[in-house]
CSV table of C-alpha atoms (C1' of nucleotides) in Angstrom, one decimal:
chain,number,residue,atom,x,y,z
A,625,MET,CA,-17.2,-5.0,-8.2
A,626,PRO,CA,-19.1,-8.2,-9.0
A,627,ASP,CA,-20.2,-9.1,-12.3
A,628,SER,CA,-23.6,-9.3,-11.2
A,629,LEU,CA,-23.8,-6.0,-9.8
A,630,ARG,CA,-22.5,-4.6,-13.3
A,631,GLN,CA,-25.4,-6.4,-14.8
A,632,PHE,CA,-27.6,-4.9,-12.8
A,633,LYS,CA,-26.6,-1.3,-13.1
A,634,THR,CA,-26.4,-2.1,-17.1
A,635,GLU,CA,-30.2,-3.2,-17.2
A,636,ILE,CA,-31.2,-0.4,-15.2
A,637,PHE,CA,-29.2,2.4,-17.1
A,638,GLN,CA,-30.9,0.5,-20.6
A,639,ALA,CA,-34.4,0.9,-18.9
A,640,LEU,CA,-33.5,4.8,-18.3
A,641,ALA,CA,-31.9,5.4,-21.8
A,642,ASN,CA,-35.1,6.4,-23.3
A,643,PRO,CA,-36.7,10.1,-23.3
A,644,THR,CA,-40.4,8.7,-22.9
A,645,ARG,CA,-39.2,6.4,-20.1
A,646,ILE,CA,-37.8,9.4,-18.3
A,647,ALA,CA,-40.8,11.8,-19.3
A,648,ILE,CA,-42.6,9.2,-17.5
A,649,LEU,CA,-40.8,8.6,-14.2
A,650,ASP,CA,-40.8,12.6,-14.2
A,651,GLU,CA,-45.0,12.2,-14.5
A,652,LEU,CA,-44.6,9.6,-11.3
A,653,ARG,CA,-42.6,12.0,-9.0
A,654,GLU,CA,-45.6,13.2,-7.4
A,655,GLY,CA,-47.2,10.0,-7.2
A,656,GLU,CA,-49.3,6.9,-8.7
A,657,LEU,CA,-51.3,8.1,-12.2
A,658,THR,CA,-53.2,5.2,-14.3
A,659,VAL,CA,-52.0,4.5,-17.6
A,660,SER,CA,-54.4,6.8,-19.5
A,661,ASP,CA,-53.8,9.6,-17.3
A,662,ILE,CA,-50.1,9.2,-18.7
A,663,VAL,CA,-51.4,8.5,-21.9
A,664,ARG,CA,-52.9,12.2,-21.6
A,665,ARG,CA,-50.0,14.2,-20.1
A,666,LEU,CA,-47.1,13.0,-22.6
A,667,GLU,CA,-49.7,12.4,-25.9
A,668,VAL,CA,-47.7,9.0,-26.6
A,669,GLU,CA,-49.8,6.0,-28.3
A,670,GLN,CA,-51.4,4.0,-25.5
A,671,SER,CA,-49.6,1.0,-26.8
A,672,ASN,CA,-46.3,2.8,-27.3
A,673,LEU,CA,-46.7,3.8,-23.4
A,674,SER,CA,-47.8,0.3,-22.2
A,675,GLN,CA,-44.5,-1.3,-23.8
A,676,HIS,CA,-42.7,1.4,-22.1
A,677,LEU,CA,-44.1,0.9,-18.7
A,678,ALA,CA,-43.4,-3.3,-19.3
A,679,VAL,CA,-39.9,-2.6,-19.5
A,680,MET,CA,-39.9,-0.8,-16.4
A,681,ARG,CA,-42.2,-3.3,-14.9
A,682,ALA,CA,-39.9,-5.9,-16.0
A,683,ARG,CA,-36.9,-4.0,-14.0
A,684,GLN,CA,-39.0,-3.6,-11.0
A,685,ILE,CA,-38.6,0.1,-11.5
A,686,VAL,CA,-41.8,0.6,-11.3
A,687,LEU,CA,-44.6,-0.8,-9.7
A,688,ALA,CA,-48.4,-1.4,-11.2
A,689,ARG,CA,-51.6,-1.9,-9.1
A,690,LYS,CA,-54.9,-3.0,-10.9
A,691,SER,CA,-58.5,-1.3,-9.5
A,692,GLY,CA,-61.3,-2.2,-11.6
A,693,SER,CA,-60.2,-2.0,-15.0
A,694,GLN,CA,-57.5,0.9,-14.5
A,695,VAL,CA,-53.7,0.0,-13.7
A,696,PHE,CA,-52.1,2.5,-11.4
A,697,TYR,CA,-48.0,3.0,-11.6
A,698,SER,CA,-46.1,4.3,-9.4
A,699,VAL,CA,-42.3,4.0,-9.0
A,700,ARG,CA,-40.8,1.4,-6.9
A,701,ASP,CA,-38.0,3.3,-5.0
A,702,PRO,CA,-38.1,7.0,-5.0
A,703,LEU,CA,-33.8,6.5,-5.5
A,704,ILE,CA,-34.7,6.3,-8.8
A,705,PHE,CA,-35.5,10.2,-9.2
A,706,GLN,CA,-32.0,10.8,-7.0
A,707,ILE,CA,-30.5,9.3,-9.8
A,708,LEU,CA,-32.3,11.7,-12.0
A,709,ASP,CA,-31.5,14.3,-9.9
A,710,LEU,CA,-27.8,13.9,-9.9
A,711,MET,CA,-28.0,13.5,-14.0
A,712,ARG,CA,-29.3,16.8,-13.7
A,713,ARG,CA,-26.6,18.1,-11.8
A,714,TYR,CA,-24.5,16.5,-14.3
A,715,PHE,CA,-25.8,18.3,-17.1
A,716,GLN,CA,-25.3,21.6,-15.7
A,717,ASN,CA,-22.0,21.2,-14.7
A,718,GLN,CA,-21.0,19.8,-18.6
A,719,VAL,CA,-22.9,23.2,-19.4
A,720,SER,CA,-21.1,25.4,-17.1
A,721,GLU,CA,-17.9,24.0,-17.9
A,722,SER,CA,-18.6,24.3,-21.8
A,723,ILE,CA,-19.5,28.3,-21.1
A,724,ILE,CA,-15.8,28.6,-19.3
A,725,LEU,CA,-14.5,27.0,-22.3
A,726,LEU,CA,-16.1,29.1,-24.8
A,727,GLU,CA,-15.6,32.5,-22.3
A,728,GLU,CA,-11.4,31.5,-22.3
A,729,SER,CA,-11.5,31.0,-26.0
A,730,GLU,CA,-13.0,33.9,-26.6
A,731,HIS,CA,-10.5,35.7,-24.3
A,732,ARG,CA,-8.0,34.1,-26.5
A,733,SER,CA,-9.3,35.0,-29.9
A,734,LYS,CA,-9.8,39.0,-28.6
A,735,ILE,CA,-6.1,38.8,-27.6
A,736,LYS,CA,-4.9,37.7,-31.0
A,737,GLY,CA,-7.1,40.1,-32.5
A,738,ARG,CA,-5.5,42.8,-30.9
A,739,ARG,CA,-2.1,41.5,-31.4
A,740,VAL,CA,-2.9,41.4,-35.3
A,741,ALA,CA,-4.1,44.9,-35.2
A,742,SER,CA,-0.9,46.2,-33.5
A,743,ARG,CA,0.8,44.4,-35.8
A,744,ARG,CA,-0.9,46.1,-38.9
A,745,SER,CA,-0.5,49.4,-37.3
B,1393,MET,CA,-38.1,19.7,-17.4
B,1394,PRO,CA,-37.0,21.1,-20.8
B,1395,ASP,CA,-36.4,18.2,-23.9
B,1396,SER,CA,-32.8,18.7,-23.8
B,1397,LEU,CA,-32.2,18.0,-20.6
B,1398,ARG,CA,-34.2,14.6,-21.1
B,1399,GLN,CA,-32.4,13.8,-24.4
B,1400,PHE,CA,-29.2,14.5,-22.6
B,1401,LYS,CA,-30.1,12.3,-20.1
B,1402,THR,CA,-31.2,9.5,-22.3
B,1403,GLU,CA,-27.6,10.0,-23.8
B,1404,ILE,CA,-26.1,9.6,-21.0
B,1405,PHE,CA,-27.7,6.5,-19.8
B,1406,GLN,CA,-27.4,5.2,-23.1
B,1407,ALA,CA,-23.6,5.3,-22.9
B,1408,LEU,CA,-23.5,3.8,-19.2
B,1409,ALA,CA,-26.0,0.9,-20.5
B,1410,ASN,CA,-23.3,-1.3,-21.1
B,1411,PRO,CA,-20.9,-3.9,-19.0
B,1412,THR,CA,-17.6,-3.1,-20.5
B,1413,ARG,CA,-18.2,0.8,-20.3
B,1414,ILE,CA,-19.1,0.2,-16.6
B,1415,ALA,CA,-16.0,-1.9,-16.2
B,1416,ILE,CA,-13.8,0.8,-18.1
B,1417,LEU,CA,-15.3,3.6,-15.6
B,1418,ASP,CA,-14.8,1.5,-12.8
B,1419,GLU,CA,-10.9,1.2,-13.6
B,1420,LEU,CA,-10.8,4.7,-14.1
B,1421,ARG,CA,-11.7,5.6,-10.7
B,1422,GLU,CA,-8.4,6.0,-9.2
B,1423,GLY,CA,-6.9,8.1,-12.3
B,1424,GLU,CA,-6.1,8.3,-15.6
B,1425,LEU,CA,-5.1,5.1,-17.8
B,1426,THR,CA,-4.0,4.0,-20.9
B,1427,VAL,CA,-5.6,2.1,-23.8
B,1428,SER,CA,-3.3,-0.9,-23.1
B,1429,ASP,CA,-3.7,-0.8,-19.3
B,1430,ILE,CA,-7.3,-1.3,-19.8
B,1431,VAL,CA,-7.4,-4.0,-21.9
B,1432,ARG,CA,-4.7,-5.8,-19.8
B,1433,ARG,CA,-7.2,-5.5,-17.1
B,1434,LEU,CA,-10.4,-6.3,-18.9
B,1435,GLU,CA,-8.7,-8.5,-21.1
B,1436,VAL,CA,-11.5,-7.5,-23.7
B,1437,GLU,CA,-10.3,-7.0,-27.3
B,1438,GLN,CA,-8.7,-4.1,-28.2
B,1439,SER,CA,-10.9,-2.6,-31.2
B,1440,ASN,CA,-13.8,-3.4,-29.1
B,1441,LEU,CA,-12.6,-1.5,-26.4
B,1442,SER,CA,-11.4,1.2,-28.4
B,1443,GLN,CA,-14.8,1.6,-29.6
B,1444,HIS,CA,-16.4,1.8,-26.2
B,1445,LEU,CA,-14.1,4.3,-25.4
B,1446,ALA,CA,-15.0,6.3,-28.5
B,1447,VAL,CA,-18.8,6.1,-27.4
B,1448,MET,CA,-18.0,7.7,-24.3
B,1449,ARG,CA,-16.0,10.2,-25.6
B,1450,ALA,CA,-18.5,11.3,-28.0
B,1451,ARG,CA,-20.4,12.0,-24.8
B,1452,GLN,CA,-17.9,13.8,-23.5
B,1453,ILE,CA,-17.8,11.1,-20.3
B,1454,VAL,CA,-14.2,10.5,-20.6
B,1455,LEU,CA,-11.4,12.2,-22.0
B,1456,ALA,CA,-8.4,11.6,-23.9
B,1457,ARG,CA,-4.5,12.9,-23.8
B,1458,LYS,CA,-2.2,11.8,-26.3
B,1459,SER,CA,0.9,11.2,-25.0
B,1460,GLY,CA,4.0,9.8,-27.6
B,1461,SER,CA,1.9,6.7,-29.1
B,1462,GLN,CA,-0.3,6.0,-26.6
B,1463,VAL,CA,-3.8,7.3,-25.3
B,1464,PHE,CA,-4.5,8.4,-21.4
B,1465,TYR,CA,-8.1,8.2,-20.7
B,1466,SER,CA,-9.9,10.0,-17.7
B,1467,VAL,CA,-13.5,10.4,-16.8
B,1468,ARG,CA,-14.4,14.2,-17.0
B,1469,ASP,CA,-16.3,14.6,-14.3
B,1470,PRO,CA,-16.5,12.3,-10.7
B,1471,LEU,CA,-20.2,12.6,-10.3
B,1472,ILE,CA,-20.2,10.1,-12.9
B,1473,PHE,CA,-18.8,7.9,-10.1
B,1474,GLN,CA,-21.6,9.2,-7.8
B,1475,ILE,CA,-24.4,7.5,-10.2
B,1476,LEU,CA,-22.4,4.6,-10.3
B,1477,ASP,CA,-22.7,4.5,-6.6
B,1478,LEU,CA,-26.3,5.9,-6.4
B,1479,MET,CA,-26.9,2.9,-8.5
B,1480,ARG,CA,-25.4,0.4,-6.3
B,1481,ARG,CA,-27.2,1.5,-3.4
B,1482,TYR,CA,-30.6,0.8,-5.7
B,1483,PHE,CA,-29.1,-2.5,-6.2
B,1484,GLN,CA,-28.9,-2.5,-2.5
B,1485,ASN,CA,-32.2,-1.4,-1.5
B,1486,GLN,CA,-33.6,-4.1,-4.2
B,1487,VAL,CA,-31.9,-7.1,-2.9
B,1488,SER,CA,-32.6,-6.0,0.9
B,1489,GLU,CA,-36.7,-5.6,0.0
B,1490,SER,CA,-36.6,-8.9,-1.7
B,1491,ILE,CA,-35.0,-10.8,1.2
B,1492,ILE,CA,-37.8,-9.3,3.0
B,1493,LEU,CA,-40.8,-10.2,0.9
B,1494,LEU,CA,-39.0,-13.6,0.8
B,1495,GLU,CA,-39.2,-13.9,4.1
B,1496,GLU,CA,-42.4,-12.7,4.6
B,1497,SER,CA,-43.8,-15.4,2.5
B,1498,GLU,CA,-41.9,-18.0,3.8
B,1499,HIS,CA,-43.4,-16.7,6.9
B,1500,ARG,CA,-47.0,-16.8,5.6
B,1501,SER,CA,-46.4,-20.3,3.8
B,1502,LYS,CA,-45.6,-21.8,7.6
B,1503,ILE,CA,-48.9,-20.4,8.8
B,1504,LYS,CA,-50.3,-21.7,5.8
B,1505,GLY,CA,-48.8,-25.1,6.0
B,1506,ARG,CA,-50.0,-25.5,10.0
B,1507,ARG,CA,-53.5,-24.5,8.9
B,1508,VAL,CA,-53.7,-27.1,6.3
B,1509,ALA,CA,-52.0,-29.5,8.9
B,1510,SER,CA,-54.6,-28.2,11.8
B,1511,ARG,CA,-57.0,-28.9,9.0
B,1512,ARG,CA,-56.0,-32.2,8.0
B,1513,SER,CA,-55.5,-33.5,11.7
C,966,DT,C1',13.2,5.1,-44.2
C,967,DT,C1',11.8,1.3,-42.4
C,968,DA,C1',9.7,-1.8,-38.6
C,969,DG,C1',6.9,-2.4,-35.1
C,970,DC,C1',3.9,-1.1,-31.3
C,971,DA,C1',-0.5,1.8,-29.7
C,972,DT,C1',-4.7,3.1,-31.0
C,973,DA,C1',-8.4,3.9,-34.2
C,974,DT,C1',-11.8,3.0,-38.1
C,975,DT,C1',-14.4,0.2,-41.0
C,976,DA,C1',-16.8,-3.6,-42.6
C,977,DG,C1',-20.2,-7.2,-41.8
C,978,DT,C1',-23.2,-9.5,-39.1
C,979,DA,C1',-26.4,-11.2,-35.3
C,980,DT,C1',-28.6,-8.9,-32.0
C,981,DT,C1',-32.1,-5.6,-29.6
C,982,DC,C1',-34.8,-1.5,-29.5
C,983,DG,C1',-38.4,1.8,-30.8
C,984,DC,C1',-42.2,2.4,-33.1
C,985,DT,C1',-47.3,2.0,-35.4
C,986,DC,C1',-50.9,-0.8,-36.3
C,987,DA,C1',-54.1,-4.6,-35.3
C,988,DT,C1',-55.3,-7.6,-32.2
C,989,DT,C1',-56.6,-9.6,-27.6
C,990,DT,C1',-57.8,-9.3,-22.7
C,991,DC,C1',-60.0,-7.8,-18.7
C,992,DC,C1',-63.2,-5.4,-16.2
C,993,DG,C1',-67.7,-2.8,-15.9
C,994,DT,C1',-72.2,-1.9,-16.7
C,995,DA,C1',-76.5,-1.8,-19.8
D,1316,DT,C1',-74.6,-12.0,-22.1
D,1317,DA,C1',-73.0,-8.2,-25.0
D,1318,DC,C1',-70.8,-4.0,-25.0
D,1319,DG,C1',-67.8,-0.3,-24.4
D,1320,DG,C1',-63.4,1.4,-22.2
D,1321,DA,C1',-58.8,0.4,-20.5
D,1322,DA,C1',-54.4,-1.8,-20.9
D,1323,DA,C1',-51.5,-5.3,-22.3
D,1324,DT,C1',-49.6,-8.0,-26.3
D,1325,DG,C1',-47.9,-9.5,-31.0
D,1326,DA,C1',-46.5,-8.8,-35.6
D,1327,DG,C1',-43.5,-6.3,-38.9
D,1328,DC,C1',-39.6,-3.0,-40.0
D,1329,DG,C1',-36.3,0.4,-39.7
D,1330,DA,C1',-32.9,2.2,-37.1
D,1331,DA,C1',-29.5,1.4,-33.6
D,1332,DT,C1',-25.8,-1.6,-31.0
D,1333,DA,C1',-22.3,-4.8,-29.8
D,1334,DC,C1',-19.2,-7.7,-31.5
D,1335,DT,C1',-15.1,-9.8,-34.6
D,1336,DA,C1',-11.9,-9.8,-37.9
D,1337,DA,C1',-9.3,-6.9,-40.8
D,1338,DT,C1',-7.1,-2.4,-42.0
D,1339,DA,C1',-5.5,2.2,-41.5
D,1340,DT,C1',-2.9,5.5,-39.0
D,1341,DG,C1',0.5,7.5,-36.3
D,1342,DC,C1',4.5,7.1,-32.9
D,1343,DT,C1',9.1,6.0,-32.0
D,1344,DA,C1',13.3,3.7,-32.4
D,1345,DA,C1',16.4,1.2,-34.5
DNA sequence: TTAGCATATTAGTATTCGCTCATTTCCGTA
DNA sequence: TACGGAAATGAGCGAATACTAATATGCTAA
């Protein structure tokens, strides 16, 4: 595994490691939007949004198309959405595993409870 | 898309956004390893490695199993590797797209070169 | 019980990040 | 040309990160 690949992965993960940026990408799932569209939808400060977009532009995650005084943004490669979706699956796995662990420990404490009860009688 | 999911994604991406941590996960693809195994393979400072492992332990990306005076680490959910692999595909996409763009621009500059040449003649 | 590995934790520091506020640049139009 | 809206950029600041060096904890074996 070459070092350049790890460096690349690091930079993309880093660009994705922010809730606002993830929200931006989610908004762009259906297609391109202008900056002010996104401002309206996310209720975030314009300059803040612009900085987040700059981060993703720098990593080429997002493309900017200028039209008049507006700029339309879109994601360059929909594979990004697959990554986000995989992360959702990962989340679901963790949640269901946690539930299983929880149920198991509840089960054990019920058994323990019965043991204590019978000991008392 | 609930906020908690975005928060979760952010935290995992953040944990993955470091070349040493990606290297650690790559080492763990074949199965569990002790801390000193990883130190040897990655040639990284032991305390530094321990901190990286702590980061991934905190996010439950990695599990620690204690055996005597050693600690074996393993990845909790192999879905992590799928995410890493998707990122590799993403990298390859970008690279090949860049090559295409490069070839196109070379093509154009050859045409331009011919135009200039013909203009000069 | 002590010596010596294996691992974790802490302190200190330089760097990066994310935000707000202010300003700038660029474009369309009166 | 001047004005107003859209977007980008820059300064400043507190919080988080990554690293090194030093120290602590915990286990094993003499």
